[in-house]
XYZ file of C-alpha atoms in Angstrom:
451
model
C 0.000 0.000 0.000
C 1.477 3.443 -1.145
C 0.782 6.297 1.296
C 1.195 9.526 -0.453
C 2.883 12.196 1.905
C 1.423 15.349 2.652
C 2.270 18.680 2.849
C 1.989 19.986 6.632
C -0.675 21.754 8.110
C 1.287 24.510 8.806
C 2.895 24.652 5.608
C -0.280 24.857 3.731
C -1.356 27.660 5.735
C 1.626 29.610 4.933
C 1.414 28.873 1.481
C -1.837 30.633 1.489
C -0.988 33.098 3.539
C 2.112 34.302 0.725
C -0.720 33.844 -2.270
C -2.903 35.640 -0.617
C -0.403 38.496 0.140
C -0.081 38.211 -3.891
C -4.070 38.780 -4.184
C -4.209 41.683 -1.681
C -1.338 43.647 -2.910
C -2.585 43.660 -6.277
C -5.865 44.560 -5.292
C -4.245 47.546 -3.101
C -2.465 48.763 -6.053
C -4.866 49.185 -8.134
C -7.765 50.425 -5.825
C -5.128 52.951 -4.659
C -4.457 54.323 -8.465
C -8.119 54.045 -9.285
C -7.187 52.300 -12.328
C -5.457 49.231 -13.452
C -6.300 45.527 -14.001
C -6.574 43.640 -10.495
C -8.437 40.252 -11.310
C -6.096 38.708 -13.015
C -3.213 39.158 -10.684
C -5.305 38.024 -7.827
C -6.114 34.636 -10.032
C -2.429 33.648 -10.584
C -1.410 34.780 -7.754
C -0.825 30.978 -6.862
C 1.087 30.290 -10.253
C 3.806 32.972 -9.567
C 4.205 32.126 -6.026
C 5.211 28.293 -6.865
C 7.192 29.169 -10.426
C 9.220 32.051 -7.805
C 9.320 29.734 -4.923
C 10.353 26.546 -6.278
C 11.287 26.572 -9.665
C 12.942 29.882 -11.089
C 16.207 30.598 -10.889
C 17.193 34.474 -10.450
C 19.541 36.674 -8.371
C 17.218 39.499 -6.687
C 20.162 41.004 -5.827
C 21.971 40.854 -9.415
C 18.878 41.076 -11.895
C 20.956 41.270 -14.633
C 22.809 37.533 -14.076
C 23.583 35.980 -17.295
C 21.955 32.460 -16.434
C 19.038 33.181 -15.001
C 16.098 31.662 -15.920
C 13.594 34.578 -17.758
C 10.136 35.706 -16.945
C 7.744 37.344 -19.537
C 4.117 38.492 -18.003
C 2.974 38.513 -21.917
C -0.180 39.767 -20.195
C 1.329 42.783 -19.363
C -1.901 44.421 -18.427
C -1.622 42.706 -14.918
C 1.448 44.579 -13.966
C 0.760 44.219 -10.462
C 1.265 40.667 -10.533
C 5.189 40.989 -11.827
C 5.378 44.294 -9.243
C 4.336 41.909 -5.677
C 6.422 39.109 -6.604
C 9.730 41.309 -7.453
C 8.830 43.416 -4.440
C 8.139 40.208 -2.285
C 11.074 38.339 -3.523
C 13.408 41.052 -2.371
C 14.482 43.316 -5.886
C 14.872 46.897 -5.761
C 11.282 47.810 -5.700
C 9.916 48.836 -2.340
C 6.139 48.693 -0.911
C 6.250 52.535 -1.404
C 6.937 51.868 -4.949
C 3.521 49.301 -5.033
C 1.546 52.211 -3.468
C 2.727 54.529 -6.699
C 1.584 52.375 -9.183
C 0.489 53.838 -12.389
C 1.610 57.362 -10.951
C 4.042 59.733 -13.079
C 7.566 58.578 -13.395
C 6.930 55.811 -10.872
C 9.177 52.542 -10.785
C 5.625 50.848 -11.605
C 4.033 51.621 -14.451
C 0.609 50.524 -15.668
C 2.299 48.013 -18.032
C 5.858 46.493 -17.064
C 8.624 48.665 -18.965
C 11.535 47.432 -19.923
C 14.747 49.627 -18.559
C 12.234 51.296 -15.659
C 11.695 48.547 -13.370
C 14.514 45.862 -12.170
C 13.539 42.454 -13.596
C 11.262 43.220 -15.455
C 12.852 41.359 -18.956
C 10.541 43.405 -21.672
C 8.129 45.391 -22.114
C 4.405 43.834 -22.413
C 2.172 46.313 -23.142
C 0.732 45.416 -26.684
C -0.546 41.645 -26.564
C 1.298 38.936 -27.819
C 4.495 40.761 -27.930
C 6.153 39.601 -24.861
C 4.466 35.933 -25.974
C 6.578 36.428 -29.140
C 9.775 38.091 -27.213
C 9.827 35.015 -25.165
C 10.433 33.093 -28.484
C 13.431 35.305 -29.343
C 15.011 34.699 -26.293
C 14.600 31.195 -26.525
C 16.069 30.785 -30.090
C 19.325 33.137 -28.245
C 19.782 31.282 -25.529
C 19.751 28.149 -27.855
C 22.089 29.741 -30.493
C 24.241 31.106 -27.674
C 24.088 27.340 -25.430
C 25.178 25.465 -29.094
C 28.018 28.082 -29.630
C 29.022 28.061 -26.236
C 28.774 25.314 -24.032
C 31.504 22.451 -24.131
C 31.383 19.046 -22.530
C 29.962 19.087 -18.478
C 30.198 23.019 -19.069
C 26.446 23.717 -19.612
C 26.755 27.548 -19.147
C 24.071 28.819 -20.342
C 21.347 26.412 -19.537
C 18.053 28.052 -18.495
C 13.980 28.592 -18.946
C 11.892 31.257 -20.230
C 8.983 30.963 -18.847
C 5.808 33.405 -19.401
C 2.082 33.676 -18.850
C -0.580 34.044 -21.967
C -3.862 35.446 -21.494
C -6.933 35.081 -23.722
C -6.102 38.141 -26.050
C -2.472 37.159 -25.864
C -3.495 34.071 -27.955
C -6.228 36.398 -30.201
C -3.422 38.551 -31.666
C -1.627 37.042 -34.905
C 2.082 37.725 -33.603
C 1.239 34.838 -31.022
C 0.383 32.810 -33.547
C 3.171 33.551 -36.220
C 5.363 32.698 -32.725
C 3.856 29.793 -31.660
C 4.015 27.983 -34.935
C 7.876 29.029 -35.040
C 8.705 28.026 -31.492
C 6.793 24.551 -32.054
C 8.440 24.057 -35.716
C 12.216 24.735 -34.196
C 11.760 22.460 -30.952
C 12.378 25.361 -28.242
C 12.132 22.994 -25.643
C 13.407 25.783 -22.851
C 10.192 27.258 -23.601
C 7.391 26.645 -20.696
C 4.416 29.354 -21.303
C 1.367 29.401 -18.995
C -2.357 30.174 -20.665
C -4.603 32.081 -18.190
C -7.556 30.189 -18.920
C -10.276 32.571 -17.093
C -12.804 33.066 -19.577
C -13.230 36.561 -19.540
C -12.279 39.961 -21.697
C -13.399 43.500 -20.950
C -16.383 42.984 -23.082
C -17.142 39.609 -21.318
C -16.760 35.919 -21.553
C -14.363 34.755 -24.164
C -16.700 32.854 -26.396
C -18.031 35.787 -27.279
C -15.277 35.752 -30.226
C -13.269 32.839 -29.089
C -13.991 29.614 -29.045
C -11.028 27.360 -30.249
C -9.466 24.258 -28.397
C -6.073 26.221 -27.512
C -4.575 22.676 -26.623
C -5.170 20.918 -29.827
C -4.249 24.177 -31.508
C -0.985 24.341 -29.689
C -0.346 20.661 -30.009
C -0.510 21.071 -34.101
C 2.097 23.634 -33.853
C 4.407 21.180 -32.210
C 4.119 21.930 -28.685
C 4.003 19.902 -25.322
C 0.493 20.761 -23.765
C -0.658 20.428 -20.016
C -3.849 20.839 -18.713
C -4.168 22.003 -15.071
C -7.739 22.078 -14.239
C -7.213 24.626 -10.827
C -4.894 26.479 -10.505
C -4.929 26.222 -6.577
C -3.952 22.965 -6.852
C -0.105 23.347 -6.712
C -0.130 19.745 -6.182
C -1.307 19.387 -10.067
C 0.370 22.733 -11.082
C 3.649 21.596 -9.775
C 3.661 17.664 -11.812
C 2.658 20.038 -14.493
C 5.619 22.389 -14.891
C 8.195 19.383 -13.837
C 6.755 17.114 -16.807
C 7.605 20.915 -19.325
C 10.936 20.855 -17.945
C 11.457 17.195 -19.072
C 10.606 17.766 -22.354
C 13.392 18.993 -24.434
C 12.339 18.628 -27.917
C 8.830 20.568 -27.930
C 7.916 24.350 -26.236
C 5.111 23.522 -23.498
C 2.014 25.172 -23.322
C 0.353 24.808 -19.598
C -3.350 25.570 -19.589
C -4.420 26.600 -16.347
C -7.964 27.499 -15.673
C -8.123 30.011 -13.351
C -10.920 32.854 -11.605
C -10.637 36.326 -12.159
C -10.987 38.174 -9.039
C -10.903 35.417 -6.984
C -11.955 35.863 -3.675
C -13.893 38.509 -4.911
C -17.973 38.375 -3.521
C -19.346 40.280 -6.140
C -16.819 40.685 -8.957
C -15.259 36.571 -9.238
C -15.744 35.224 -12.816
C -16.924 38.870 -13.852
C -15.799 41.228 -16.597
C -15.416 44.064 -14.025
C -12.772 42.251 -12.452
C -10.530 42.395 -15.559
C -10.299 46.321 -15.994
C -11.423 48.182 -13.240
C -10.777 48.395 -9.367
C -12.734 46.176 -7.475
C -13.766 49.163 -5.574
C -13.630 50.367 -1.580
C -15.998 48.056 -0.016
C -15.481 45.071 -2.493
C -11.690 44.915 -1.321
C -12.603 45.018 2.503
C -15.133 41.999 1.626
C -12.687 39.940 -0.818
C -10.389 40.304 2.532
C -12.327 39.400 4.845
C -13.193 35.951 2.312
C -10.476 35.003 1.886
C -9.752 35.440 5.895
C -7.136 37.551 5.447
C -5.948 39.350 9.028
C -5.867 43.062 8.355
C -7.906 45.649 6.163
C -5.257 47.595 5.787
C -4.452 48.827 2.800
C -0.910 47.108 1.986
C -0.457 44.814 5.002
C 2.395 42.408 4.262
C 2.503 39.741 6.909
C 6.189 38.976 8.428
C 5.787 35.569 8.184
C 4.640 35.427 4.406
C 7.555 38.267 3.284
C 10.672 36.348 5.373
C 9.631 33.332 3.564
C 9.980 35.233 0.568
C 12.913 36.951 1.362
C 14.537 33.367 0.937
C 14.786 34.227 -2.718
C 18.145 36.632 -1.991
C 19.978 33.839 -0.101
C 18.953 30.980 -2.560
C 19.499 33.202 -5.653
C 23.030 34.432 -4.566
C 24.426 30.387 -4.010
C 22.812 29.633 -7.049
C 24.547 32.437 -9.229
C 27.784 31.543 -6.851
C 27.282 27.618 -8.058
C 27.370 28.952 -11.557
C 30.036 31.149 -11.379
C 32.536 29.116 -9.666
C 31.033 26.547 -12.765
C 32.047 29.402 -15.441
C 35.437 29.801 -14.059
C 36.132 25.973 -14.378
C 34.818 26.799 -17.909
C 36.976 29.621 -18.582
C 40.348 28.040 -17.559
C 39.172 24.846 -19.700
C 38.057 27.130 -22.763
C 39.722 30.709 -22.698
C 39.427 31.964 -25.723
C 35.365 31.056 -26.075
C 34.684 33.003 -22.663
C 37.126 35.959 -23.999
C 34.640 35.648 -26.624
C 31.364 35.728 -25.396
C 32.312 38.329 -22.462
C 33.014 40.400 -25.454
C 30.034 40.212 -26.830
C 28.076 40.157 -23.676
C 29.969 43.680 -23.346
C 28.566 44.889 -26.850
C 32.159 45.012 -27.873
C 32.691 45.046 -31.338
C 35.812 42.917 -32.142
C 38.893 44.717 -34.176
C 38.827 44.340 -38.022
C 35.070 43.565 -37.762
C 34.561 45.893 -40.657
C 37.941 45.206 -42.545
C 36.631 43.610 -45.299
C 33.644 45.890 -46.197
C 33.721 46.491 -49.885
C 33.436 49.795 -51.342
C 31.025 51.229 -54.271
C 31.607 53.790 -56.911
C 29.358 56.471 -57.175
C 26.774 56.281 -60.050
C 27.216 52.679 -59.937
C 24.164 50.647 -61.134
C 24.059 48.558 -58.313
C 20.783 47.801 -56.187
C 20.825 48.573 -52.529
C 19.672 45.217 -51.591
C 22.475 43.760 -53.223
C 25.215 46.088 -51.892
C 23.846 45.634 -48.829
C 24.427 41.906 -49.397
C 27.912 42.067 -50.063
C 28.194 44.257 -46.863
C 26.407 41.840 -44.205
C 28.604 38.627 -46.074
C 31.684 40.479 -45.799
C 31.248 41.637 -41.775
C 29.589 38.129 -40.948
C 32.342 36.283 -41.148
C 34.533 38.302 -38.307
C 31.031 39.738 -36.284
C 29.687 36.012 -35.210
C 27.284 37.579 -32.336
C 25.575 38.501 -36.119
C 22.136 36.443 -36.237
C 19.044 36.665 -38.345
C 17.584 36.380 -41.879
C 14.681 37.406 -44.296
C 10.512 36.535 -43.935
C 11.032 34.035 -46.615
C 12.834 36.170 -49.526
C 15.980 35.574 -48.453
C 17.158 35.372 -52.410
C 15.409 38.845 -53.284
C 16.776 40.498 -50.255
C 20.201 39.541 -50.063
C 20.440 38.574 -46.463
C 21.351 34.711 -46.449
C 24.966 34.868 -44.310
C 27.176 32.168 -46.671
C 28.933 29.352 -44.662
C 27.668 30.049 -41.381
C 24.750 27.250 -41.104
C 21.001 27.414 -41.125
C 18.842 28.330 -37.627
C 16.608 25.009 -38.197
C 14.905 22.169 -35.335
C 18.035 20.457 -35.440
C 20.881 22.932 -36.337
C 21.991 26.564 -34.628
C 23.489 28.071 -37.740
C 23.376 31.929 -37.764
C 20.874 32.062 -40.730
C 17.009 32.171 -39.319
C 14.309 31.413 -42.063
C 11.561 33.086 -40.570
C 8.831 31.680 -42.867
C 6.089 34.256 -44.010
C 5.736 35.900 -40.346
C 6.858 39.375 -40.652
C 5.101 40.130 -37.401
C 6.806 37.674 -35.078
C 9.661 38.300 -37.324
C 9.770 41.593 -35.508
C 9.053 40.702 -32.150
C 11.518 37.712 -32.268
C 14.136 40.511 -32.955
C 13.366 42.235 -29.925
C 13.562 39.229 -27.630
C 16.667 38.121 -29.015
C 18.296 41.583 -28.147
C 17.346 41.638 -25.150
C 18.491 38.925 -23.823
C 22.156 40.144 -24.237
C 25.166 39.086 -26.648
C 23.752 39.089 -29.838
C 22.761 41.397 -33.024
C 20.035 40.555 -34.780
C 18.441 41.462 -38.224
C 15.228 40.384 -40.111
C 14.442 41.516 -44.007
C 11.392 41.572 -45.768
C 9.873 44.266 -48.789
C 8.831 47.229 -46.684
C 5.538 48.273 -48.350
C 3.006 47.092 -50.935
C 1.074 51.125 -51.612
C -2.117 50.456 -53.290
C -3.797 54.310 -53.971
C -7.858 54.051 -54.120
C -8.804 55.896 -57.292
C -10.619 58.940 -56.918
């Protein structure tokens, strides 16, 4: 007879306790500003407390650490979510900074910014951009882990994870992503979907009714289903079984409740957009038993544990860095490398070989600009990218360096006919650090309506 173990009384109640300090910060925020988006941060306000708790890797105290693992709130409209857990795990953003959310020049704006706010990783204010972002990254870190790593000396080994919400998964660049990410076997890529049923206007199926899962699955992907998300038991098996597939990007769906806790506004459209409002917050409190109606309470117990984040994430980035000097006095001349390009160093001669044109030369732009991008390629190898499928017509296929494919890391991407998430691929791979990317397609088709 198997008995299954279970999780202590008293650790259960502090788990809710810290989810709940989640739920009620957000809430505060946003009833404070008078505006903002609190239902959805109080609904996966269990998800981010177990990925920050028990799975993510990061450095509060050195945001910028090469190997952490990276976190995209695609959803950026629930800002307060990313704000409590960076404040709560113990990054340079302080409770005063939660109270001036959405106010002028604040460290928490009404979407996360990237640049304004310390870990935040890009900025999510359009949806599906981060959702395609997160794809650029992954393709990096893959490029960057193939050029890289040696042997035992798995330097750059690491997740981006992100959450999806309902219009995240509306907007074409998603898409144009999704079917990338599944067709190139990101398998570092573990995305949420905020399965909550509900828009501004109201439910979903008011113009969205597909089976995400068997949509994601035809792209390619790894799909989990994860039927509450209070279950952490479930949510937990869920994430472990993404990180043990390597081959395919994982999609977990994970139903949720906007509002939650919420009386009067659970499972409503006025919980997506709008403050709950004075007296609702005081009653979603006092449901969900919570010990003060104060406006920003942190309990000590629920912030110390945390606060564990700082120790844990400063021996994990030690661990790695005593790792990466092993690696350094094994390979010396591929860390020289890559700490020059981490450094956005350009290396000397880069642009040695760059022909030169005569004026009044009848030469097409596309194809000087050719013979410019083959002749720096060769000596700038941080150089990545390609064309939206007209990579003949455009000039931009790199010669000898390999093809970006689901089984190679070459330097050339083919980025199929996605011009969209050919843009927002771009972005992600620049900002993750080390790389220059470029994409290529015809600019404009003008089509004049006769008068």
């Amino acid at each position: 007879m198997t008995i299954q173990q279970q999780t202590p009384i008293r650790q259960k109640t502090l788990e809710q306790l810290c989810i709940n300090t989640i739920r009620t910060l957000a809430m505060d925020g946003v009833q404070k500003a008078n505006s903002g988006h609190p239902g959805t941060a109080m609904a996966l306000a269990p998800l981010t407390y177990l990925l920050w708790t028990r799975f993510m890797r990061y450095n509060p105290r050195n945001p910028a650490w090469v190997n952490r693992d990276r976190f995209i709130l695609s959803a950026g409209h629930a800002s307060m979510l990313i704000y409590s857990m960076l404040h709560l795990t113990g990054y340079d953003l302080s409770l005063d900074d939660l109270k001036n959310f959405r106010q002028w020049e604040s460290s928490t704006p009404g979407h996360p910014e990237y640049g304004e706010t310390a870990g935040v990783e890009t900025t999510t204010g359009p949806l599906g951009q981060g959702f395609a972002n997160g794809v650029g990254m992954a393709i990096a870190q893959r490029f960057l882990a193939n050029r890289y790593n040696r042997g035992n000396h798995s330097i750059i080994d690491h997740y981006i994870y992100a959450i999806a919400s309902d219009g995240d998964l509306m907007e074409g660049v998603a898409a144009e992503a999704a079917s990338m990410a599944g067709f190139l076997k990101l398998g570092k890529l573990i995305y949420f979907y905020d399965d909550n049923k509900i828009t501004i206007e109201g439910q979903t199926d008011l113009t969205f009714g597909e089976d995400v899962g068997q949509r994601f699955a035809s792209y390619g992907w790894h799909v989990e289903k994860v039927p509450d998300v209070n279950d952490l038991a479930t949510l937990e098996a869920a994430i472990v079984a993404a990180q043990a597939e390597t081959d395919r990007p994982s999609l977990i769906i994970v139903r949720t409740h906007i509002g939650y806790g919420s009386p009067n506004r659970q499972d409503s459209a006025k919980a997506h957009g709008e403050p709950l409002g004075a007296q609702e917050v005081i009653l979603t409190k006092r449901n969900l038993g919570w010990p003060s109606e104060e406006p920003f309470y942190e309990p000590e117990e629920a912030v110390a544990y945390f606060r564990q984040a700082i120790e844990r994430g400063a021996a994990q980035e030690q661990a790695w860095q005593e790792q990466y000097q092993a690696y350094s006095s094994a390979y010396p001349e591929l860390a020289t490398h890559w700490e020059q390009e981490l450094s956005g160093e350009l290396p000397a001669g880069w642009d040695s070989a760059i022909p030169t044109f005569k004026a009044g030369e009848s030469l097409a732009s596309r194809s000087a600009s050719g013979q410019v991008l083959n002749a720096i390629a060769p000596r700038l190898t941080s150089l990545i990218g390609g064309s939206a499928d007209l990579a003949p017509s455009t000039n931009t296929y790199m010669k000898g360096l390999g093809d970006f494919g689901p089984d190679e890391s070459g330097s050339n991407m083919h980025f199929g006919i996605r011009e969209h998430a050919m843009g927002s691929i771009m972005n992600g791979m620049a900002l993750y650090g080390g790389l220059i990317p470029f994409g290529a397609t015809f600019l404009i088709f003008l089509c004049l309506h006769p008068r």
